[in-house]
Coordinates of C-alpha atoms and ligand atoms in Angstrom, one line a residue:
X1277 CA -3.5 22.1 0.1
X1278 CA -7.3 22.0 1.5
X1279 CA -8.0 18.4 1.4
X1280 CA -11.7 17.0 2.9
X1281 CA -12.0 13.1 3.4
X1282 CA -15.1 11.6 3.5
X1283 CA -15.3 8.3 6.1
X1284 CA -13.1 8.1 9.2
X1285 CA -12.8 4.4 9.4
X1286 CA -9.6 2.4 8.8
X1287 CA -8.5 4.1 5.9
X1288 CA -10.1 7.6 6.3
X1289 CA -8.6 8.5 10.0
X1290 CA -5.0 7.3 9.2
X1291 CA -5.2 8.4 5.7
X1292 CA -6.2 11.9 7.2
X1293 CA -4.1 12.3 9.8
X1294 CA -1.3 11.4 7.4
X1295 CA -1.8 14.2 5.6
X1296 CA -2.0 16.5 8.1
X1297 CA 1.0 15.9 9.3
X1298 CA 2.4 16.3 5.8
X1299 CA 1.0 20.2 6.2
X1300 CA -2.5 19.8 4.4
X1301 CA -5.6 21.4 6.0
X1302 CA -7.4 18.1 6.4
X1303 CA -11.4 18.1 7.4
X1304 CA -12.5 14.7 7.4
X1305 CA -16.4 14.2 7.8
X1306 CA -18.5 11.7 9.0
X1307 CA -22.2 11.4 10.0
X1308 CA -21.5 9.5 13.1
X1309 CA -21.6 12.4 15.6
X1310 CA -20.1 10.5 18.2
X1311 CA -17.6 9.9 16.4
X1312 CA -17.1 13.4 15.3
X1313 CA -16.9 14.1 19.3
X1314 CA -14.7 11.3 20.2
X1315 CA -12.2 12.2 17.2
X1316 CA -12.3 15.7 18.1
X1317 CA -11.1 15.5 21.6
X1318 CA -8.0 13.3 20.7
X1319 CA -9.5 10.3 21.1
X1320 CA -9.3 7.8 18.1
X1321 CA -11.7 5.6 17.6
X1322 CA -10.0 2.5 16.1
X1323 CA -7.1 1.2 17.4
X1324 CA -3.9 1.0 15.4
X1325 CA -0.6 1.3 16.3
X1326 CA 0.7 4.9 16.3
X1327 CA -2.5 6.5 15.4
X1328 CA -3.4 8.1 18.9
X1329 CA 0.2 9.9 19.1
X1330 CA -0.6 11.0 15.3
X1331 CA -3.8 12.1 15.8
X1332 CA -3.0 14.3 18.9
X1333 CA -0.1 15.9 16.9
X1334 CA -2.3 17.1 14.1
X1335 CA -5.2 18.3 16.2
X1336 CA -2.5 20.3 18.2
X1337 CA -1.2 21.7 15.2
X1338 CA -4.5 22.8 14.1
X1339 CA -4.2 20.8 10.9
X1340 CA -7.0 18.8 10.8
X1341 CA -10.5 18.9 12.5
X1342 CA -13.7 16.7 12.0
X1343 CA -17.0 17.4 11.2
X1344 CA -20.5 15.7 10.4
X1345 CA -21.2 18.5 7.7
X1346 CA -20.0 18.4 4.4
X1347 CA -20.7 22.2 3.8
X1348 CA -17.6 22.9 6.4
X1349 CA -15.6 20.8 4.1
X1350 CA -16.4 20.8 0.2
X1351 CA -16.7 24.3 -0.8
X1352 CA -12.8 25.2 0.1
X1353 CA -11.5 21.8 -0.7
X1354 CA -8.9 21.0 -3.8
X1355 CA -8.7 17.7 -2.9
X1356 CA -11.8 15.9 -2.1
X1357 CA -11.0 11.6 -1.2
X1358 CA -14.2 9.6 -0.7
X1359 CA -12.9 6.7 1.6
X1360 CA -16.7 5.5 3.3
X1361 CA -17.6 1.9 2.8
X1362 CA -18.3 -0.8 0.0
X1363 CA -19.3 -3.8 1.8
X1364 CA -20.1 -7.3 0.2
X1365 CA -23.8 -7.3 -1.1
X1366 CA -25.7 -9.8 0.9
X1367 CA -27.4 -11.4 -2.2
X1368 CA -25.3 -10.4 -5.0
X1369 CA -21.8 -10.6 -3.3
X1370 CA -20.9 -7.4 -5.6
X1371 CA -19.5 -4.2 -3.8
X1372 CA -22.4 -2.4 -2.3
X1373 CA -21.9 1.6 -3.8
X1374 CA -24.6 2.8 -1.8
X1375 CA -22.2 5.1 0.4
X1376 CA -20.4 5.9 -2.5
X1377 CA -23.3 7.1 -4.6
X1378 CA -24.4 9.1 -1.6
X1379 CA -21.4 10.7 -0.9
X1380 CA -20.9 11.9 -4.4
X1381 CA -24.5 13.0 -4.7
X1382 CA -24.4 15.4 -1.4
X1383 CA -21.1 16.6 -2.3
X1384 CA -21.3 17.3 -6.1
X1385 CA -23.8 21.0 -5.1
X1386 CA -20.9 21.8 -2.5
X1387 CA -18.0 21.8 -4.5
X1388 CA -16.5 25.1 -5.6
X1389 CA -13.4 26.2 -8.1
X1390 CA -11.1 23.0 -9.5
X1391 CA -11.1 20.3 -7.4
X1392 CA -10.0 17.0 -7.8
X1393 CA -12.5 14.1 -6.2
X1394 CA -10.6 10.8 -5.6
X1395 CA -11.8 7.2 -4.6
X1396 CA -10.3 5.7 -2.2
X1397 CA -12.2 3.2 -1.0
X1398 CA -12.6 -0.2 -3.3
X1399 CA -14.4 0.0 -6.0
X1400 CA -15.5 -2.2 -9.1
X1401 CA -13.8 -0.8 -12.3
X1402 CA -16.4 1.5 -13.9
X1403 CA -16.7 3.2 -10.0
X1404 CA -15.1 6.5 -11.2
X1405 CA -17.6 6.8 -14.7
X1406 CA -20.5 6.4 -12.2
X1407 CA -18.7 8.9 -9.5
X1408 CA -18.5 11.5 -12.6
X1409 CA -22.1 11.0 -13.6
X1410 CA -23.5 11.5 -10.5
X1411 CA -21.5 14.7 -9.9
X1412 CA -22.1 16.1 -13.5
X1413 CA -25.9 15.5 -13.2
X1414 CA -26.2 17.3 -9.9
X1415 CA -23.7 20.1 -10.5
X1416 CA -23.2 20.3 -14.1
X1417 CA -21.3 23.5 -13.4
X1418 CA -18.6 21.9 -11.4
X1419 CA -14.8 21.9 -12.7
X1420 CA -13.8 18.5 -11.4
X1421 CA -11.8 15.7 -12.5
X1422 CA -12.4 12.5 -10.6
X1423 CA -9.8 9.9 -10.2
X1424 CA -9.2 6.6 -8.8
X1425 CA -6.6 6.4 -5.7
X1426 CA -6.6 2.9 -4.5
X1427 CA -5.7 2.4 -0.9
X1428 CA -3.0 -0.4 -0.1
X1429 CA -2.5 0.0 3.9
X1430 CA -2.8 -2.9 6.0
X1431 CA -4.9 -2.7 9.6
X1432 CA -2.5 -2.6 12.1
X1433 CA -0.1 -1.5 9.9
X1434 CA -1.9 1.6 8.8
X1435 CA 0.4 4.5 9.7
X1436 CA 3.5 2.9 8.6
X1437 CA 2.1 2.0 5.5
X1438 CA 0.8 5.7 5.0
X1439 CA 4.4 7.2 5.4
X1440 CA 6.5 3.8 3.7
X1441 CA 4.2 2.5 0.9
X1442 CA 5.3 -0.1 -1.4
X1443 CA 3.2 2.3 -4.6
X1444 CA 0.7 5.0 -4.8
X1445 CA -1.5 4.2 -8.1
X1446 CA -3.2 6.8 -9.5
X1447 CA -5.8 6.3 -11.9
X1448 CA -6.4 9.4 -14.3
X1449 CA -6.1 10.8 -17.8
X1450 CA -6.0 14.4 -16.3
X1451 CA -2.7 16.2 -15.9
X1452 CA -4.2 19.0 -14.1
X1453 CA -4.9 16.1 -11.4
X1454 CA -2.2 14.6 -12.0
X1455 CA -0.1 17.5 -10.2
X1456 CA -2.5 18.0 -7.1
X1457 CA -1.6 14.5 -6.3
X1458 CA 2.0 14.9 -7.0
X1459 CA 2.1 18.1 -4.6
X1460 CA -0.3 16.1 -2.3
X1461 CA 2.7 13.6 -1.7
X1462 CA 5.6 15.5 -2.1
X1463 CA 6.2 16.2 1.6
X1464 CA 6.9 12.4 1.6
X1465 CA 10.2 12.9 0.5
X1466 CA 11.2 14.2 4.2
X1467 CA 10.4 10.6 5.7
X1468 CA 11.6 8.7 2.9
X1469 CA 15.8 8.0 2.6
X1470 CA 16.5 8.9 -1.1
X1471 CA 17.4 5.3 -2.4
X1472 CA 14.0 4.5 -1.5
X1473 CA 11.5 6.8 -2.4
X1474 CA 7.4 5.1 -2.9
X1475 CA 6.8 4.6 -6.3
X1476 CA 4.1 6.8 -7.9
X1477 CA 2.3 4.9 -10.7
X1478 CA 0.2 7.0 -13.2
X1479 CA -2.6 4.8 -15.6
X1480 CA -5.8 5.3 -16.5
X1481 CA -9.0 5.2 -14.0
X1482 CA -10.1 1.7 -14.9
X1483 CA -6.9 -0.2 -14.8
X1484 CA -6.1 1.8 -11.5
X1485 CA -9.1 0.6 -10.0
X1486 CA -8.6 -3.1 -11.4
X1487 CA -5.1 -2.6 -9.7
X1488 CA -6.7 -2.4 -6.4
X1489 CA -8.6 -5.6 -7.0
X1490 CA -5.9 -7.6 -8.1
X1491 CA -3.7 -7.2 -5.6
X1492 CA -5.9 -8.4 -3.1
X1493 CA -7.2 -11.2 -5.0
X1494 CA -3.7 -12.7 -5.5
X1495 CA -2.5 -12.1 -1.7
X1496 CA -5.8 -14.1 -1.0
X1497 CA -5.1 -16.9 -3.6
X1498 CA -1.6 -17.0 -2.1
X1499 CA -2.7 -17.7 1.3
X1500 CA -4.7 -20.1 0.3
X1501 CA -2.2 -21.8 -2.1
X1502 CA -0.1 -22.0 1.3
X1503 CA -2.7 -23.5 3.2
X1504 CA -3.5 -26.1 0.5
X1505 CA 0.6 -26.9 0.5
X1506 CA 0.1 -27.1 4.5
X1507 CA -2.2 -29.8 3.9
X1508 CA -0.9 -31.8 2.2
X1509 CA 2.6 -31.4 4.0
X1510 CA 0.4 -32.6 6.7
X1511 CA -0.5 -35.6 4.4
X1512 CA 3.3 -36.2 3.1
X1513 CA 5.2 -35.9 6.0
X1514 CA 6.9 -32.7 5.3
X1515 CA 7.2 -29.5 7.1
X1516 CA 5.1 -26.5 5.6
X1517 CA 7.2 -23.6 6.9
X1518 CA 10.7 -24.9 5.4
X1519 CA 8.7 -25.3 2.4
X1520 CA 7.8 -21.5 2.5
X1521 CA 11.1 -21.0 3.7
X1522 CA 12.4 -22.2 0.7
X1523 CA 10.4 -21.0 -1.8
X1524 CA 10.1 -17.9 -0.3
X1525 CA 14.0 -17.6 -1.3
X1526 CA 13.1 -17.5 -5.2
X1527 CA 13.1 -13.6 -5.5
X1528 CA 10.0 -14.3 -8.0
X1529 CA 7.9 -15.5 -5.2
X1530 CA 8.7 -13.8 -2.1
X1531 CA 8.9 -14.8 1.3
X1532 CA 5.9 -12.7 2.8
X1533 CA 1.8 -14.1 2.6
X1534 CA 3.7 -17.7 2.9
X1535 CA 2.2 -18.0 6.7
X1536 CA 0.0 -20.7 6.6
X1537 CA -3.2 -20.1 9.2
X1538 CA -7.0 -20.9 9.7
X1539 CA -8.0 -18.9 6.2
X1540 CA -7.7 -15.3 5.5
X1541 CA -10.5 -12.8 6.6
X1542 CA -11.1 -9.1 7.6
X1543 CA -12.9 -6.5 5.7
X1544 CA -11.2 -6.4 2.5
X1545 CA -9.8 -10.1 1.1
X1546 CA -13.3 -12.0 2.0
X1547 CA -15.2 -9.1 0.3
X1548 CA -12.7 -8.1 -2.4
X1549 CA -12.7 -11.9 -3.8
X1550 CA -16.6 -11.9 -4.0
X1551 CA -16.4 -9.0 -5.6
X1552 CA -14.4 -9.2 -8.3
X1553 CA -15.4 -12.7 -9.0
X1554 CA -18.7 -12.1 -9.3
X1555 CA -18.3 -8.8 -11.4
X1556 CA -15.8 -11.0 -14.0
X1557 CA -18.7 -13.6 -13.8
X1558 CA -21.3 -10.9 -14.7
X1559 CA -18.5 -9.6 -17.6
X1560 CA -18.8 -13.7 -18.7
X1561 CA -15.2 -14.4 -17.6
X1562 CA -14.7 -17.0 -14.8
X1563 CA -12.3 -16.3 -12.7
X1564 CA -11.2 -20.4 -11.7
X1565 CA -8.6 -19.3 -9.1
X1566 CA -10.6 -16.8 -7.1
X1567 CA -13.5 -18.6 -7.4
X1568 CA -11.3 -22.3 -5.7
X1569 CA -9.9 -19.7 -3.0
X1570 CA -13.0 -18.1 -1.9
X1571 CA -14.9 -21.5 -1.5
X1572 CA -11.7 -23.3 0.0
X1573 CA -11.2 -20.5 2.5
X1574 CA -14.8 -20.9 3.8
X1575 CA -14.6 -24.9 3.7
X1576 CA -11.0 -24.5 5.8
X1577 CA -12.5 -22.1 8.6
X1578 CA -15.0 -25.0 9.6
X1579 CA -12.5 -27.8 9.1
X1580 CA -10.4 -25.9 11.6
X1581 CA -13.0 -25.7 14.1
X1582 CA -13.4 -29.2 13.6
X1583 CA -9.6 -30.0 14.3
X1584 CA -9.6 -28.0 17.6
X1585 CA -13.5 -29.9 18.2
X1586 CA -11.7 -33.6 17.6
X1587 CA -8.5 -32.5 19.7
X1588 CA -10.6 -31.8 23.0
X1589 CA -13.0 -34.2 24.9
X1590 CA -16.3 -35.1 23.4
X1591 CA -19.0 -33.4 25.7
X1592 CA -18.6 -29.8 26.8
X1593 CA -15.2 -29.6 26.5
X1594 CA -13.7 -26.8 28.0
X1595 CA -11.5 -24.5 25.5
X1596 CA -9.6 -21.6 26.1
X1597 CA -9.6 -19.7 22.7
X1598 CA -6.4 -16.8 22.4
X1599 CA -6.9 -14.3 19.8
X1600 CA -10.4 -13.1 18.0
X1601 CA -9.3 -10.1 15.5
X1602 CA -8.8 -11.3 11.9
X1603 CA -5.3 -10.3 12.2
X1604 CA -2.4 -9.2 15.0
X1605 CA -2.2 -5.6 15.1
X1606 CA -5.7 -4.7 14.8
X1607 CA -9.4 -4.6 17.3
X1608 CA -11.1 -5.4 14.0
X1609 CA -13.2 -8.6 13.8
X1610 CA -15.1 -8.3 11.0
X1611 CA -14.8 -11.5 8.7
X1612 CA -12.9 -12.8 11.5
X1613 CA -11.9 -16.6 11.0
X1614 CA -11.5 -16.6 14.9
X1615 CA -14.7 -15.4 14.9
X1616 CA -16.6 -17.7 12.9
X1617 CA -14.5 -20.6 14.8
X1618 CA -15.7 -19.6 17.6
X1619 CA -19.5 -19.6 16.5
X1620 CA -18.9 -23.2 15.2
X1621 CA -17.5 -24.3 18.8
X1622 CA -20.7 -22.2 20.5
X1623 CA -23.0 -24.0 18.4
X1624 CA -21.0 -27.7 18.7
X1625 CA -22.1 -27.4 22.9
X1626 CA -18.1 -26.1 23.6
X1627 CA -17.6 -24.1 27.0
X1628 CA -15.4 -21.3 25.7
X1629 CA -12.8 -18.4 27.6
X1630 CA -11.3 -16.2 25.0
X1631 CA -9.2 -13.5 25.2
X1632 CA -7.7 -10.8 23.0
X1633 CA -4.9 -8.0 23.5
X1634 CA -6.9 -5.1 21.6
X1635 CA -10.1 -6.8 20.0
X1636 CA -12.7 -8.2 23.5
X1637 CA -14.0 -4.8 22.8
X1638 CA -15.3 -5.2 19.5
X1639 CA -15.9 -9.3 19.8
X1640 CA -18.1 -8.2 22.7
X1641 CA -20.3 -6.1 20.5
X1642 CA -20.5 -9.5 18.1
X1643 CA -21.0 -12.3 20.3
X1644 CA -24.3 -13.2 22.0
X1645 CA -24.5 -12.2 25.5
X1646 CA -23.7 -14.8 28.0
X1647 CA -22.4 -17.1 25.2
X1648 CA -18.3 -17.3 26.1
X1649 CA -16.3 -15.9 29.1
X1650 CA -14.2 -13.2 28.8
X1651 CA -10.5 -13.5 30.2
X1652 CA -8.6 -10.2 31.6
X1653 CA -5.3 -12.3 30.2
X1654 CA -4.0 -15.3 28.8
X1655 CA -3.5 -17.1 32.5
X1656 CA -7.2 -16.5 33.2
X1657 CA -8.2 -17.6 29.7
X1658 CA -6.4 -21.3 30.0
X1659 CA -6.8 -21.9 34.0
X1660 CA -8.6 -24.8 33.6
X1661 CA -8.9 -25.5 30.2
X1662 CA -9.6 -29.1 28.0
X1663 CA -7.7 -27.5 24.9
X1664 CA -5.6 -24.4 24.2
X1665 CA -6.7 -23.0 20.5
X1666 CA -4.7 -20.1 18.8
X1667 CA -6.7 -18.5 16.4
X1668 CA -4.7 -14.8 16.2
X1669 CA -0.4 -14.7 15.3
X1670 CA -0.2 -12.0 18.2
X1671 CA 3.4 -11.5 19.4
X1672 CA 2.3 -11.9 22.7
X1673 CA 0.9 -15.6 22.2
X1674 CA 4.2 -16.6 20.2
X1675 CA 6.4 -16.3 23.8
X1676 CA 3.8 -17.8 25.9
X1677 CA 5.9 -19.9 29.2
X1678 CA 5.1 -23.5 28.4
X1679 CA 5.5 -23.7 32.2
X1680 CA 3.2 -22.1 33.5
X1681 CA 0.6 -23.0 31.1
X1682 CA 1.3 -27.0 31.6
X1683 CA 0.7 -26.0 35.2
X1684 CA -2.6 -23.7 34.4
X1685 CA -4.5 -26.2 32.2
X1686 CA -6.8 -29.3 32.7
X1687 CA -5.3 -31.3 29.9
X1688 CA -2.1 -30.5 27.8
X1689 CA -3.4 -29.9 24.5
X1690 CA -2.6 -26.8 21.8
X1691 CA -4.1 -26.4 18.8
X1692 CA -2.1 -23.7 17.0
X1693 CA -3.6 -22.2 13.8
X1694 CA -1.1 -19.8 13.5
X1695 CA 1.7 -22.0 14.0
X1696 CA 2.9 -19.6 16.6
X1697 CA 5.0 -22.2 19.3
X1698 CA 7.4 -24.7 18.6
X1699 CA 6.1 -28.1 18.5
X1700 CA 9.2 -29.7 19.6
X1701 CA 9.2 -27.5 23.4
X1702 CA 5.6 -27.8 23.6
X1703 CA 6.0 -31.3 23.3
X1704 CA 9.0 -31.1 25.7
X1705 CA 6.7 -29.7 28.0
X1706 CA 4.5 -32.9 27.9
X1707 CA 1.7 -31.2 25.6
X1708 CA 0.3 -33.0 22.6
X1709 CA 0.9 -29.9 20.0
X1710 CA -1.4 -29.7 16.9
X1711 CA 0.1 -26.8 14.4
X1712 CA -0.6 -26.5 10.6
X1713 CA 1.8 -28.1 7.9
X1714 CA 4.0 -29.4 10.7
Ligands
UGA3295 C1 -5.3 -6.2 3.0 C2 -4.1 -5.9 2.1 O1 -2.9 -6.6 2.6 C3 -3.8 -4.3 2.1 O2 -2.8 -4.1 1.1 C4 -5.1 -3.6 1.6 O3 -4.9 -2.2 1.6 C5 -6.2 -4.0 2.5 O4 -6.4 -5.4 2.6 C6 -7.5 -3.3 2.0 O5 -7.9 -3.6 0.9 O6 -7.9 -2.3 2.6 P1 -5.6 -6.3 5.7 O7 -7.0 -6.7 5.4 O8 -5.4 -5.2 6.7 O9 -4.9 -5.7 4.3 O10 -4.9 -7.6 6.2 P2 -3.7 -8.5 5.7 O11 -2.5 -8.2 6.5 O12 -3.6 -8.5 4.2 O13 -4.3 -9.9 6.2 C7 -5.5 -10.4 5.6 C8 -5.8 -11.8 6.2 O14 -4.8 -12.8 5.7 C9 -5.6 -11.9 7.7 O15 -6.7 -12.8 8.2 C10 -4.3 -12.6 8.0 O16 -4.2 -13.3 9.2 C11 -4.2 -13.5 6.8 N1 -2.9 -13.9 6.4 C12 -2.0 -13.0 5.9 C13 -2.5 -15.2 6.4 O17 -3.3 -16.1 6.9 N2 -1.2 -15.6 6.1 C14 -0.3 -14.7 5.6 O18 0.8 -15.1 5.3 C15 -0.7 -13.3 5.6

């Protein structure tokens, strides 16, 4: 199948390279040229685990190829998936459909025989009406069915997630559609063992898009429901990971999204909460839960900065920050609560080294100049420091040597956000150990 993917960010480029490998002619387009170069050479231009092997399998087999001009990719295409972005509305805090919109309106001319447009990216419900509009009043010609396609991979995660997910929801009436999709996915069957073959889910566009939505709004209010039960562990005496522990047992609630941390961030739960809160509120339904989560995870990211500020000395104090992505697994920083942490400390007079496996690159490009230093590891980052702050759960934090650091810094104090180290060896090693719900 011809398939053209609009956007190469963290869903388009694994999303695409997914499918080439699944034998699909993939072009996926983008206007930023460098990009376009960078992709086209091998190179990938986000980092996530497995994608560079990926990619340079599928360019070699000739399978997929990117381009900054739709015209290369439209006209032959039976599968068109728009997967640019819909970022938080400054003012509004709806889903911006600006790239949507735009997308649709260049491609509608360009499109040629059946083809199926799907929406990948997340959308309000309604999305997929305006998607049809805009394509019907440009091309009024054009044989199309558009459908909602939610995406459900995790950063970090993004290639496992294409070949092992939990569901693929499709939103559509259409059964012409219908069967692209189904021959889009049937190659998955070669990855998957037999007992456990994804899901597909067929309902119509609206509630597929709502889907979407409300999965992420109830991962987010389950974070923070964890971190409101870390609290007040911390208030009770009790210990918030055998509480997870144990609820996590009760097949009804599940052990994962139990971690308990400094709030949740990245590009999709911040966003996605905002979004569909404010378009319920505009609807005239209040939506209580989302609403307590989204204002308790913004109040939590400061209190955290201010329990790693009332751990270390008063004046200048010297902290060594590990970890500035949103998540492990990822370079991606955008929404970060280790980045906004770290602008609290800046602006409280805090002398800060941080360092970050994948993500100094991209901090770099978000931080004032001159404002932190930049460690080449985690030695460098604590030599010296007042106060040790994890702000990231990456593996390689969790089996730091206690040792050495006790040796490395000025003054034995961890403040662990992610709850990473064992408070009892810290503590063995003579350090005073701050973790969350323990
Ligand atoms: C999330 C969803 O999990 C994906 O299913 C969805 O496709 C994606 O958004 C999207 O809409 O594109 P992602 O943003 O990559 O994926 O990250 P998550 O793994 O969900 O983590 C989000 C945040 O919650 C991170 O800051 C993470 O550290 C935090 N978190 C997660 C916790 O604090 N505790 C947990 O137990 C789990």
């Amino acid at each position: 199948m011809n398939v053209a993917i609009i956007g190469t960010g963290y869903v388009g480029l694994p999303t695409g390279c997914g499918l080439a490998d699944f034998g699909n002619k993939v072009v996926c387009i983008d206007k930023d040229l460098k990009k376009i170069e960078q992709l086209n050479s091998g190179k990938s231009t986000i980092y996530e685990d497995g994608l560079d092997d990926l990619l340079k399998k599928v360019i070699d087999s000739g399978m997929i190829h990117f381009t900054a001009s739709m015209e290369e990719g439209i006209p032959n295409a039976d599968l068109v998936i728009l997967a640019v972005g819909t970022p938080m509305h400054p003012i509004t805090g709806l889903a911006d459909l600006g790239y949507i919109k735009a997308a649709a309106k260049e491609l509608a001319p360009l499109l040629s025989g059946y083809t199926v447009v799907a929406t990948k990216s997340t959308v309000p419900v309604g999305t997929g009406d305006i998607v049809e509009s805009i394509i019907k009043e440009t091309n009024p010609d054009a044989d199309v069915d558009v459908i909602s396609m939610p995406e459900f991979l995790r950063e970090g995660y993004a290639v496992n997630d294409f070949y092992f997910p939990d569901r693929i929801v499709v939103g559509t009436n259409s059964e012409k559609a219908r069967k692209v999709i189904e021959e889009l996915y049937e190659p998955m069957k070669n990855y998957q063992p037999e007992d456990k073959r994804t899901k597909m889910l067929f309902v119509d566009r609206k509630s597929s898009e709502v889907i979407k939505y409300a999965s992420n709004a109830f991962l987010a209010v389950k974070i923070h429901f964890i971190n409101e039960m870390a609290d007040f562990c911390e208030a009770s005496g009790a210990n918030v990971l055998d509480v997870a522990k144990g609820m996590g047992l009760d097949s009804r609630i599940g052990p994962k999204f139990l971690n308990p941390g400094p709030g949740y961030g990245g590009s999709c739960f911040p966003k996605d909460t905002n979004a569909i809160y404010h378009l319920a509120k505009s609807l005239d339904v209040d939506m209580t839960l989302i609403g307590d989560a989204i204002n308790g995870n913004n109040e939590r990211i400061k209190d955290m900065a201010g329990r790693i500020l009332f751990n270390a000395p008063l004046r200048n104090p010297k902290i060594a920050i590990l970890g500035l992505a949103f998540k492990n697994g990822t370079d991606d920083c955008r929404e970060s609560p280790a980045m906004d942490i770290v602008k609290y400390l800046l602006d409280s007079g805090a002398e800060l080294t941080v360092y970050d496996p994948k993500a100094m690159g991209t901090a770099k490009t978000l931080l004032a100049e001159g404002s932190v230093k930049y460690a080449n590891d985690v030695w460098e980052c604590v030599d010296g420091a007042e106060c040790v702050a994890i702000l990231t759960e990456w593996d390689e934090f969790r089996s730091i040597d206690l040792e050495t650091l006790a040796n490395l810094v000025e003054k034995k104090t961890i403040v662990d956000l992610r709850n990473l180290l064992s408070k009892k060896e810290a503590e063995a090693h003579g350090f005073k150990y701050l973790g969350i719900g323990v």
